[in-house]
mmCIF file of N, CA and C in Angstrom:
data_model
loop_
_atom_site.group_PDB
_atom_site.id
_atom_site.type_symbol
_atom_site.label_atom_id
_atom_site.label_comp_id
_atom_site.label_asym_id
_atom_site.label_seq_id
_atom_site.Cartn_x
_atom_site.Cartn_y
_atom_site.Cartn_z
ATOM 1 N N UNK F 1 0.836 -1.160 0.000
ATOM 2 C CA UNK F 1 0.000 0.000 0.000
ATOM 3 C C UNK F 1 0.892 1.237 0.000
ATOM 4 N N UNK F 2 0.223 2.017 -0.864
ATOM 5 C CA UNK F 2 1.305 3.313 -1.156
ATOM 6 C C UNK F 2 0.472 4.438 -0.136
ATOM 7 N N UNK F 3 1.820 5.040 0.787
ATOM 8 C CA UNK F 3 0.988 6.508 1.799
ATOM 9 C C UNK F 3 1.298 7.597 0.054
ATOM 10 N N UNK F 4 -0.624 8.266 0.525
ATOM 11 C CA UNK F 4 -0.331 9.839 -0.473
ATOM 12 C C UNK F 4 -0.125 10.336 0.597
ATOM 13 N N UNK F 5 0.769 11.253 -0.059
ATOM 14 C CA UNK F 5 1.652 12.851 0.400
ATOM 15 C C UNK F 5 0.564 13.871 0.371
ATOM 16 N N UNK F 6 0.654 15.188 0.716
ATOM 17 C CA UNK F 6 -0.382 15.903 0.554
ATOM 18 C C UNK F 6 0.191 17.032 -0.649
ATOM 19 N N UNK F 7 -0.965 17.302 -0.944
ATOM 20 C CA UNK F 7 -0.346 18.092 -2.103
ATOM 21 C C UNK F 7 0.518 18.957 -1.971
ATOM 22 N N UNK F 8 1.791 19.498 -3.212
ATOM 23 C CA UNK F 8 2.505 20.268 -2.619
ATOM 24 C C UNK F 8 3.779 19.602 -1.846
ATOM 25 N N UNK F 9 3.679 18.564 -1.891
ATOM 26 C CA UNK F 9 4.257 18.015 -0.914
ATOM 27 C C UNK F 9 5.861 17.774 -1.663
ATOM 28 N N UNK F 10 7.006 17.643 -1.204
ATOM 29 C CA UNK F 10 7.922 17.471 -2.634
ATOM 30 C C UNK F 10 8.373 18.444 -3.112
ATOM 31 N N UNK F 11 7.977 19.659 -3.256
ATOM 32 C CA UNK F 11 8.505 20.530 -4.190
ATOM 33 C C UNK F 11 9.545 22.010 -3.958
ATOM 34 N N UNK F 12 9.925 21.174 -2.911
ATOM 35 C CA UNK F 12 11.319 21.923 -2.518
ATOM 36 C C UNK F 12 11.348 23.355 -1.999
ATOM 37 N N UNK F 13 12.027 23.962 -2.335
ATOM 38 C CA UNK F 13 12.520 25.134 -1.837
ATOM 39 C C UNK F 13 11.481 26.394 -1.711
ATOM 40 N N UNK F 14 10.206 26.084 -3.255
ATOM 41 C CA UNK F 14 9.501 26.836 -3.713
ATOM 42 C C UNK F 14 7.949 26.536 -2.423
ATOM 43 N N UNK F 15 8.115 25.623 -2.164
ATOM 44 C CA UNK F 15 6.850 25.382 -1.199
ATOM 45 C C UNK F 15 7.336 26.096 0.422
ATOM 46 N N UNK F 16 8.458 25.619 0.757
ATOM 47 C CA UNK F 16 8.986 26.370 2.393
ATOM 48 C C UNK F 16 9.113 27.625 1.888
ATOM 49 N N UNK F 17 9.415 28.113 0.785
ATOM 50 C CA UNK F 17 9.418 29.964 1.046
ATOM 51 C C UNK F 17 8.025 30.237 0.877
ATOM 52 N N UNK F 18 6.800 29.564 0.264
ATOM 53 C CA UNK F 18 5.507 30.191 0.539
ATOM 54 C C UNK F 18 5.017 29.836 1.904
ATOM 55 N N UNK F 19 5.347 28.915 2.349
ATOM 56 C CA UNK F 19 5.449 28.788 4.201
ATOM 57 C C UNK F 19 5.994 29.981 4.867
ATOM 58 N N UNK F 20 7.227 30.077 4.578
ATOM 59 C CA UNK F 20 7.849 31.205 5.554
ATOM 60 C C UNK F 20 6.987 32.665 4.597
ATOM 61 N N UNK F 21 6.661 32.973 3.782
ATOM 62 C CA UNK F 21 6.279 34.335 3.241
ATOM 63 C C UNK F 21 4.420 34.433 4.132
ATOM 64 N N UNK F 22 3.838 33.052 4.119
ATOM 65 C CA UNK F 22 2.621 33.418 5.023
ATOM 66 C C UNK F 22 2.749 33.178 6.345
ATOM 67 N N UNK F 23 4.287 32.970 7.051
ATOM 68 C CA UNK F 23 4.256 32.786 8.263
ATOM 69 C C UNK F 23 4.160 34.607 8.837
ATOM 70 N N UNK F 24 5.377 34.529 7.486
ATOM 71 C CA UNK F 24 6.068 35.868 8.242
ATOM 72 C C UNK F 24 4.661 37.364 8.300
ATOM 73 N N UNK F 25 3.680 37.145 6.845
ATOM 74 C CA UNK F 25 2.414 37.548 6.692
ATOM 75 C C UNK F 25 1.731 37.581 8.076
ATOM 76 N N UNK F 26 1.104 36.738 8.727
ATOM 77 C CA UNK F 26 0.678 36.588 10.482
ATOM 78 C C UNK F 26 0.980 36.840 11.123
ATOM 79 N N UNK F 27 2.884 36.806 11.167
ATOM 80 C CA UNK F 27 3.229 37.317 12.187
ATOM 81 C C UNK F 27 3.376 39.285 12.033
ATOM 82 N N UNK F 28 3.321 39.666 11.049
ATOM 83 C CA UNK F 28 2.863 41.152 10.501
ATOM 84 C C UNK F 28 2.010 41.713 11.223
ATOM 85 N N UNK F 29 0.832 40.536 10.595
ATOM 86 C CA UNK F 29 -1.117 41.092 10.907
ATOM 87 C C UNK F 29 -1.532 40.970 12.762
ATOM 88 N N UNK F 30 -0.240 40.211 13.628
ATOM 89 C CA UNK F 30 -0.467 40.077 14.847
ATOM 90 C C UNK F 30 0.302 41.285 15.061
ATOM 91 N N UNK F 31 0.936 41.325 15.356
ATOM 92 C CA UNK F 31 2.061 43.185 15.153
ATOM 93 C C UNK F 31 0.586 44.045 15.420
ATOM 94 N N UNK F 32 0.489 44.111 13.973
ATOM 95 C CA UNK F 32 -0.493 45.389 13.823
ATOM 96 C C UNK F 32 -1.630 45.632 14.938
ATOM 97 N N UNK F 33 -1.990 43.880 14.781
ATOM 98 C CA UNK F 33 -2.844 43.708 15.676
ATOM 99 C C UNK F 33 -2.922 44.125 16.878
ATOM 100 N N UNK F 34 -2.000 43.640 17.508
ATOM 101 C CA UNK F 34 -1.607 43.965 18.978
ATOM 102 C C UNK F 34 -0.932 45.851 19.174
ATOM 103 N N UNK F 35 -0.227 46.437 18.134
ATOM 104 C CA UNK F 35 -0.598 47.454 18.164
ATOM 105 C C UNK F 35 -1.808 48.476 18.375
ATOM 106 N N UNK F 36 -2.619 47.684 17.766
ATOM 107 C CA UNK F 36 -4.058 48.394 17.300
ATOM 108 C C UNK F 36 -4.561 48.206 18.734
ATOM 109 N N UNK F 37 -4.809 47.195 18.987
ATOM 110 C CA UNK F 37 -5.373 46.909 20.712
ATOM 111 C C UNK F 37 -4.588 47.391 22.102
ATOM 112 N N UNK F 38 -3.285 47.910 22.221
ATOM 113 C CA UNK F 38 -2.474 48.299 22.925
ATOM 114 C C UNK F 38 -3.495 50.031 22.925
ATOM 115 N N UNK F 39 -3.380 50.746 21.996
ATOM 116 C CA UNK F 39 -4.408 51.973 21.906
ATOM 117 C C UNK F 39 -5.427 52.068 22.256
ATOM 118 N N UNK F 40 -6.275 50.958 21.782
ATOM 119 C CA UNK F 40 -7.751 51.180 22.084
ATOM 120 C C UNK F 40 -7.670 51.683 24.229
ATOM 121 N N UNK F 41 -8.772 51.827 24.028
ATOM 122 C CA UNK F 41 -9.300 52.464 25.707
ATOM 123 C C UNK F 41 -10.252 51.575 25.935
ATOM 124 N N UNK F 42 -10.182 51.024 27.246
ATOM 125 C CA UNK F 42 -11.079 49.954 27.662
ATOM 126 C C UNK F 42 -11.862 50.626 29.112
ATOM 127 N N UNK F 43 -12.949 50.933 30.210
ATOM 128 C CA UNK F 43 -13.360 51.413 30.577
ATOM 129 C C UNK F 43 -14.448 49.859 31.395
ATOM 130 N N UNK F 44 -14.519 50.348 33.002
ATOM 131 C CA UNK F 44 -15.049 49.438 33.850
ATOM 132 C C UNK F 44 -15.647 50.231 34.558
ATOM 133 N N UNK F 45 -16.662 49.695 35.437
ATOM 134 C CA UNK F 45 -16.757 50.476 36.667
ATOM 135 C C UNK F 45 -17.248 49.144 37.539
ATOM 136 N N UNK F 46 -16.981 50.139 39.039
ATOM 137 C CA UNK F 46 -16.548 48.597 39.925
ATOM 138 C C UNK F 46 -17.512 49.338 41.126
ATOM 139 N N UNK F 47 -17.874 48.641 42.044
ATOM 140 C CA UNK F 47 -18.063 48.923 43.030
ATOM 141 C C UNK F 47 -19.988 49.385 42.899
ATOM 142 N N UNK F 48 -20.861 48.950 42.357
ATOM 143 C CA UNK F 48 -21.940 49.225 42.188
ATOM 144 C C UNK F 48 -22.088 50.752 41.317
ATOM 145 N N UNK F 49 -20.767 51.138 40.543
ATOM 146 C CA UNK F 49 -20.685 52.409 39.471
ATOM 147 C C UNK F 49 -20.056 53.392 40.788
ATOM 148 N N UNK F 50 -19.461 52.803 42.031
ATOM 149 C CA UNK F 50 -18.951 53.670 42.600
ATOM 150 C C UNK F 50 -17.656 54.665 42.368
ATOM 151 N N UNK F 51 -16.875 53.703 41.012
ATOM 152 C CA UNK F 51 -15.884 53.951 40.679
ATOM 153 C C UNK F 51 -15.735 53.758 39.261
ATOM 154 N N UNK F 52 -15.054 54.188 38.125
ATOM 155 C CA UNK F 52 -14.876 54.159 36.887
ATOM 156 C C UNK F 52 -13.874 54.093 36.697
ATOM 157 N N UNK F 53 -13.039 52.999 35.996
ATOM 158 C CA UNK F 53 -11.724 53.245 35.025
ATOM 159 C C UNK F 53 -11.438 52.518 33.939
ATOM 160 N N UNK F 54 -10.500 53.789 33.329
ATOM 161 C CA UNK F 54 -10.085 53.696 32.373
ATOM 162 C C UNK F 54 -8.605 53.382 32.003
ATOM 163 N N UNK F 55 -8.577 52.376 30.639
ATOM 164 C CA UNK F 55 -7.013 51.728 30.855
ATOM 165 C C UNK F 55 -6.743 51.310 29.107
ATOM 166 N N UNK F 56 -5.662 51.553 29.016
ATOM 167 C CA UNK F 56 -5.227 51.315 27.463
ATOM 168 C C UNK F 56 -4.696 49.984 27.571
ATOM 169 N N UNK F 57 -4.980 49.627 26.012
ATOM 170 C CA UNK F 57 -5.175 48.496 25.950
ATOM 171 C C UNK F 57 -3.470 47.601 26.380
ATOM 172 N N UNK F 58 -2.567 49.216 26.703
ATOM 173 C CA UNK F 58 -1.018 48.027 27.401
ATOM 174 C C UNK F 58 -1.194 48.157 28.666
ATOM 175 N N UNK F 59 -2.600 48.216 29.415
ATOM 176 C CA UNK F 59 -2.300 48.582 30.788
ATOM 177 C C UNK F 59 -1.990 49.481 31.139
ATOM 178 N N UNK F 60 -1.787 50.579 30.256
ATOM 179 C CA UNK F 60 -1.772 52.006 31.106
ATOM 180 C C UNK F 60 -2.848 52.021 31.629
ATOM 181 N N UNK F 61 -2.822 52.765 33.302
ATOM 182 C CA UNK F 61 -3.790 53.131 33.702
ATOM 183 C C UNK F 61 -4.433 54.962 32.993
ATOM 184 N N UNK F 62 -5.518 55.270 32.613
ATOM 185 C CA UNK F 62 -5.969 56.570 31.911
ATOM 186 C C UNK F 62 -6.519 57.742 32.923
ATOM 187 N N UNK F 63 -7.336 57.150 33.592
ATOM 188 C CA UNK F 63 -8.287 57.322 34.402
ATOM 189 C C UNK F 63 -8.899 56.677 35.618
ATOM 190 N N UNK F 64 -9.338 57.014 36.794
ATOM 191 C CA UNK F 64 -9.780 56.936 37.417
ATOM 192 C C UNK F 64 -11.118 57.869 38.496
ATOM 193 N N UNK F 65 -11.914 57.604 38.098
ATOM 194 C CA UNK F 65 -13.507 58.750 38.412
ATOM 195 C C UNK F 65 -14.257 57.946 39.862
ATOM 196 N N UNK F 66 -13.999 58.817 41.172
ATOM 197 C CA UNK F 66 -14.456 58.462 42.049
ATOM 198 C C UNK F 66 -15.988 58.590 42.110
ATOM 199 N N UNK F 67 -16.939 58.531 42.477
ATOM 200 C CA UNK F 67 -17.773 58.795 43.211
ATOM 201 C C UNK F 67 -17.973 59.284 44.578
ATOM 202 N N UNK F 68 -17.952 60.525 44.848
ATOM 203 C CA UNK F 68 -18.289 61.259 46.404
ATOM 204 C C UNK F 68 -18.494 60.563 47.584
ATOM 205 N N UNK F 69 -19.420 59.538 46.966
ATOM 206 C CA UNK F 69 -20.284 58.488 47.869
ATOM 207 C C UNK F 69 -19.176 57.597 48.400
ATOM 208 N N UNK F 70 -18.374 57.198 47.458
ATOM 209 C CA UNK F 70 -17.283 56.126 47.935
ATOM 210 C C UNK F 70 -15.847 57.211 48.929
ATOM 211 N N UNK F 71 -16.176 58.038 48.961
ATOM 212 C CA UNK F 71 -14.772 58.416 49.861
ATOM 213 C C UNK F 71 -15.465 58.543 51.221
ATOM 214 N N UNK F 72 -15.202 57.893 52.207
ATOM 215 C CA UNK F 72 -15.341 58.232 53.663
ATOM 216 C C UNK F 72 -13.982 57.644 54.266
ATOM 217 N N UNK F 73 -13.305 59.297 55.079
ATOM 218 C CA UNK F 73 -11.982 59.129 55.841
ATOM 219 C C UNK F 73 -12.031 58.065 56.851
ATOM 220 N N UNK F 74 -13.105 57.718 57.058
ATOM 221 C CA UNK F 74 -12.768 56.700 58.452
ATOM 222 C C UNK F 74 -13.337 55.044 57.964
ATOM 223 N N UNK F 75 -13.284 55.252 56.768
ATOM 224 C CA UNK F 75 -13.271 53.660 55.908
ATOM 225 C C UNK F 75 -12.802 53.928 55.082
ATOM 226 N N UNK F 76 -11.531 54.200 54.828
ATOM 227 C CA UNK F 76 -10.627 54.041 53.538
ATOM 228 C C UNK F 76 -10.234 52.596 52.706
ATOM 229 N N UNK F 77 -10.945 51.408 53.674
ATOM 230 C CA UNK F 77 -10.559 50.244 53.559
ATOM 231 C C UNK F 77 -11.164 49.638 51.603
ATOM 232 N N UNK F 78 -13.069 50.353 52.218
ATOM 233 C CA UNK F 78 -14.355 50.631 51.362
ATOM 234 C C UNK F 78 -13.396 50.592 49.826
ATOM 235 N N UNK F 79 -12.733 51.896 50.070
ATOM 236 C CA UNK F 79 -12.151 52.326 48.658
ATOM 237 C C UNK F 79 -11.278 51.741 48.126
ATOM 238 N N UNK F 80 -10.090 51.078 48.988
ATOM 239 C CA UNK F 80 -9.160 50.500 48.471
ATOM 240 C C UNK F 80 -9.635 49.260 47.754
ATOM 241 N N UNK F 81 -10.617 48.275 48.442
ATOM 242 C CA UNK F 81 -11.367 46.896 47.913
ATOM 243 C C UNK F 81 -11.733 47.415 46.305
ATOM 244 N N UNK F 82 -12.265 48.565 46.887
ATOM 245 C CA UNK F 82 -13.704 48.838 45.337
ATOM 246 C C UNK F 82 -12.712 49.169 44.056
ATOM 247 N N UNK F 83 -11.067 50.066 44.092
ATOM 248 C CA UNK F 83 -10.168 50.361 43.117
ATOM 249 C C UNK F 83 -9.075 48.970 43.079
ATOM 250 N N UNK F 84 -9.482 47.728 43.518
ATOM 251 C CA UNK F 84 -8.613 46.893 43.573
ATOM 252 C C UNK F 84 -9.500 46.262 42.926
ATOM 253 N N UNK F 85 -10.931 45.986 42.999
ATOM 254 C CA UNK F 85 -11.701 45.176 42.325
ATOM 255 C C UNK F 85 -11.733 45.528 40.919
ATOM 256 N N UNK F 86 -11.638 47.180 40.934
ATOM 257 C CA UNK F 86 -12.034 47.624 39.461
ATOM 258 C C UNK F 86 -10.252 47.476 38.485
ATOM 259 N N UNK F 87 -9.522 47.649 38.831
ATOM 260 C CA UNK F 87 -8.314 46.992 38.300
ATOM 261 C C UNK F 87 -8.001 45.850 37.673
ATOM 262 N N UNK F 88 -8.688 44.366 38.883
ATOM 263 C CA UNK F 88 -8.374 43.614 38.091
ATOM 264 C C UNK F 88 -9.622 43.061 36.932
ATOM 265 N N UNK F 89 -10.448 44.036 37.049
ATOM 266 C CA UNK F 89 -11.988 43.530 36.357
ATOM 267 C C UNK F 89 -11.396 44.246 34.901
ATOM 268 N N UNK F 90 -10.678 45.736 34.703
ATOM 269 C CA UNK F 90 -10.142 46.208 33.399
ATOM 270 C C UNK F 90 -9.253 45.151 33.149
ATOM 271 N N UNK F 91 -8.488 44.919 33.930
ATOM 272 C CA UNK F 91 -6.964 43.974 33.138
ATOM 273 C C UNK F 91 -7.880 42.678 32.661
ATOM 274 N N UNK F 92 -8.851 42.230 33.118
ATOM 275 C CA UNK F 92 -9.415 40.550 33.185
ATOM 276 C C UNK F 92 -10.077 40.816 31.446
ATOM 277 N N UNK F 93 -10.881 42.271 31.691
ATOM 278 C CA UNK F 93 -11.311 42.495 30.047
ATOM 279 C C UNK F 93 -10.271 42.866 29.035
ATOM 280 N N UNK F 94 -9.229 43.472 29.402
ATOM 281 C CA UNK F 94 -8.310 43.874 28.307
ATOM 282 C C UNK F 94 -8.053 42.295 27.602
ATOM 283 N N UNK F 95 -7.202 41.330 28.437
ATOM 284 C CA UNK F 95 -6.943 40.349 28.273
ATOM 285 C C UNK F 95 -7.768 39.121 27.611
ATOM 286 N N UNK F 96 -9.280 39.561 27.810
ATOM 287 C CA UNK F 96 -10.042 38.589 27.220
ATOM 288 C C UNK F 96 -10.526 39.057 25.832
ATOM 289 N N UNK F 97 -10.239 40.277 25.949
ATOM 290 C CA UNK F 97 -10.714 41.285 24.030
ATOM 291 C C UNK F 97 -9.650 40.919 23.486
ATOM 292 N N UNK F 98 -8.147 40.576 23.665
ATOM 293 C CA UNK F 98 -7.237 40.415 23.333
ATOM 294 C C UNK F 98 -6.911 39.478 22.653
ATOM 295 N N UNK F 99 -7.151 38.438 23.695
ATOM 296 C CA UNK F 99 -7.407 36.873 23.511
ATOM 297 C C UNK F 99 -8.261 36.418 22.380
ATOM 298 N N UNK F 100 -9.838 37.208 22.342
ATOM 299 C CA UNK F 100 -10.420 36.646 21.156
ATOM 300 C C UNK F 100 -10.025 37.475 19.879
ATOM 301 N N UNK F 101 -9.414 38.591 19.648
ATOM 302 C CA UNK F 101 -9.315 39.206 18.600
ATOM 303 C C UNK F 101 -7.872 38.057 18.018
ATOM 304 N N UNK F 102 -7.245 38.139 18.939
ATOM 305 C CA UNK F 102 -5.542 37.044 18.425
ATOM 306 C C UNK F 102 -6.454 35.901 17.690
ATOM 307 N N UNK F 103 -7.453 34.906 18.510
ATOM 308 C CA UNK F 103 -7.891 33.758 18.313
ATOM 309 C C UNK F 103 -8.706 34.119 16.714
ATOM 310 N N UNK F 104 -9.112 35.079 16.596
ATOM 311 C CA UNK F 104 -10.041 35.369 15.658
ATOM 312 C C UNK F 104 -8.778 35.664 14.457
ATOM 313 N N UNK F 105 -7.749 36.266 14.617
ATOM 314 C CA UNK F 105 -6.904 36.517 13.503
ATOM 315 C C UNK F 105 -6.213 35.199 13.264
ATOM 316 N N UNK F 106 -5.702 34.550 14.173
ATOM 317 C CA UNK F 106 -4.678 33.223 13.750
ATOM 318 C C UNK F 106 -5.924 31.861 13.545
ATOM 319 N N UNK F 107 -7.032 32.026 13.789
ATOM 320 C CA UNK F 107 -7.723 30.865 13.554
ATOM 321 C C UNK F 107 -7.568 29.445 14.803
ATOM 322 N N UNK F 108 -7.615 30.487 15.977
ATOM 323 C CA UNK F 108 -7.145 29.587 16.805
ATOM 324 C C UNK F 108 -6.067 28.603 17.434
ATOM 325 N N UNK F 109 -5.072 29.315 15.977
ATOM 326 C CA UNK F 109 -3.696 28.697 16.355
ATOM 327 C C UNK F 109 -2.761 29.427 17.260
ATOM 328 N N UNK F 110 -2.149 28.528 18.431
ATOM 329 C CA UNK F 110 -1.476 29.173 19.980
ATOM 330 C C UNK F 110 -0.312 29.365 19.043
ATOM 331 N N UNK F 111 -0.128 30.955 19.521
ATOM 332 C CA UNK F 111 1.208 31.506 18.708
ATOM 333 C C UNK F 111 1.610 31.968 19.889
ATOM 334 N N UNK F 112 1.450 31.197 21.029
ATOM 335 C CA UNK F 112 2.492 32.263 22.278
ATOM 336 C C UNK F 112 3.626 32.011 22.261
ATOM 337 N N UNK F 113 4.219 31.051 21.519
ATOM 338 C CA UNK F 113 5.476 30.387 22.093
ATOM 339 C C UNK F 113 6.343 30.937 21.041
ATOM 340 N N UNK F 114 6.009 32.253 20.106
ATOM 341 C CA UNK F 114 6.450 33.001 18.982
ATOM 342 C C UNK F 114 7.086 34.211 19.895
ATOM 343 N N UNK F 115 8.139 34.611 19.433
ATOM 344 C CA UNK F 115 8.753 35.380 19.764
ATOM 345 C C UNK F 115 8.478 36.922 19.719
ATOM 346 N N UNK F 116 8.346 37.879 20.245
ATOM 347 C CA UNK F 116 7.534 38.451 20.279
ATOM 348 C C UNK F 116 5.957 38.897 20.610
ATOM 349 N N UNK F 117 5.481 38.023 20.809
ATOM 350 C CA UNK F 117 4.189 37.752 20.665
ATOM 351 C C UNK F 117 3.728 37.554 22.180
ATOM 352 N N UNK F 118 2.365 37.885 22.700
ATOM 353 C CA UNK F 118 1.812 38.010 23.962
ATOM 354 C C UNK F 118 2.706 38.024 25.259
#
């Protein structure tokens, strides 16, 4: 019994440089990509809307909008929970818009272990 090859298969030098020309293509369109999403502005609010922030898509922090209601000097504890909650609730969304836009450009293929990359 004879194994078929897959097509393409065999033809030397001319098939690995259209490999490496659409590798190197993806690894471009993730670039851009992750450029493009590093900019965007992502925006939470935590604490029943006691608090608002804002954060670019590398984790800069932008903003932060208290609510009146949330500052009392003799529970500072209140505030620290409610800007600790709203922190990791922006980073948890940056990371998950991130995640599906990558998944949506590579087709689901794990490119973390690419240099550069996440």
């Amino acid at each position: 019994m004879k194994a078929r090859l897959p097509d393409g298969y065999g033809k030397g030098a001319g098939g690995m440089n259209s490999m490496i020309k659409q590798a190197q293509k993806m690894q471009d369109d993730i670039q851009a990509l992750q450029e493009k999403l590093n900019e965007r502005e992502y925006s939470v609010t935590a604490g029943g809307g006691l608090i608002e922030l804002t954060m670019k898509g590398d984790k800069e922090l932008k903003s932060v909008k208290l609510n009146p209601e949330i500052v009392d000097k003799d529970n500072v504890e209140d505030l620290e929970d409610v800007i600790i909650a709203g922190v990791n609730a922006i980073i948890s969304k940056i990371e998950e818009e991130h995640t599906a836009a990558m998944e949506k450009l590579t087709g689901g293929l794990n490119m973390a272990g690419m240099p550069g990359l996440f």
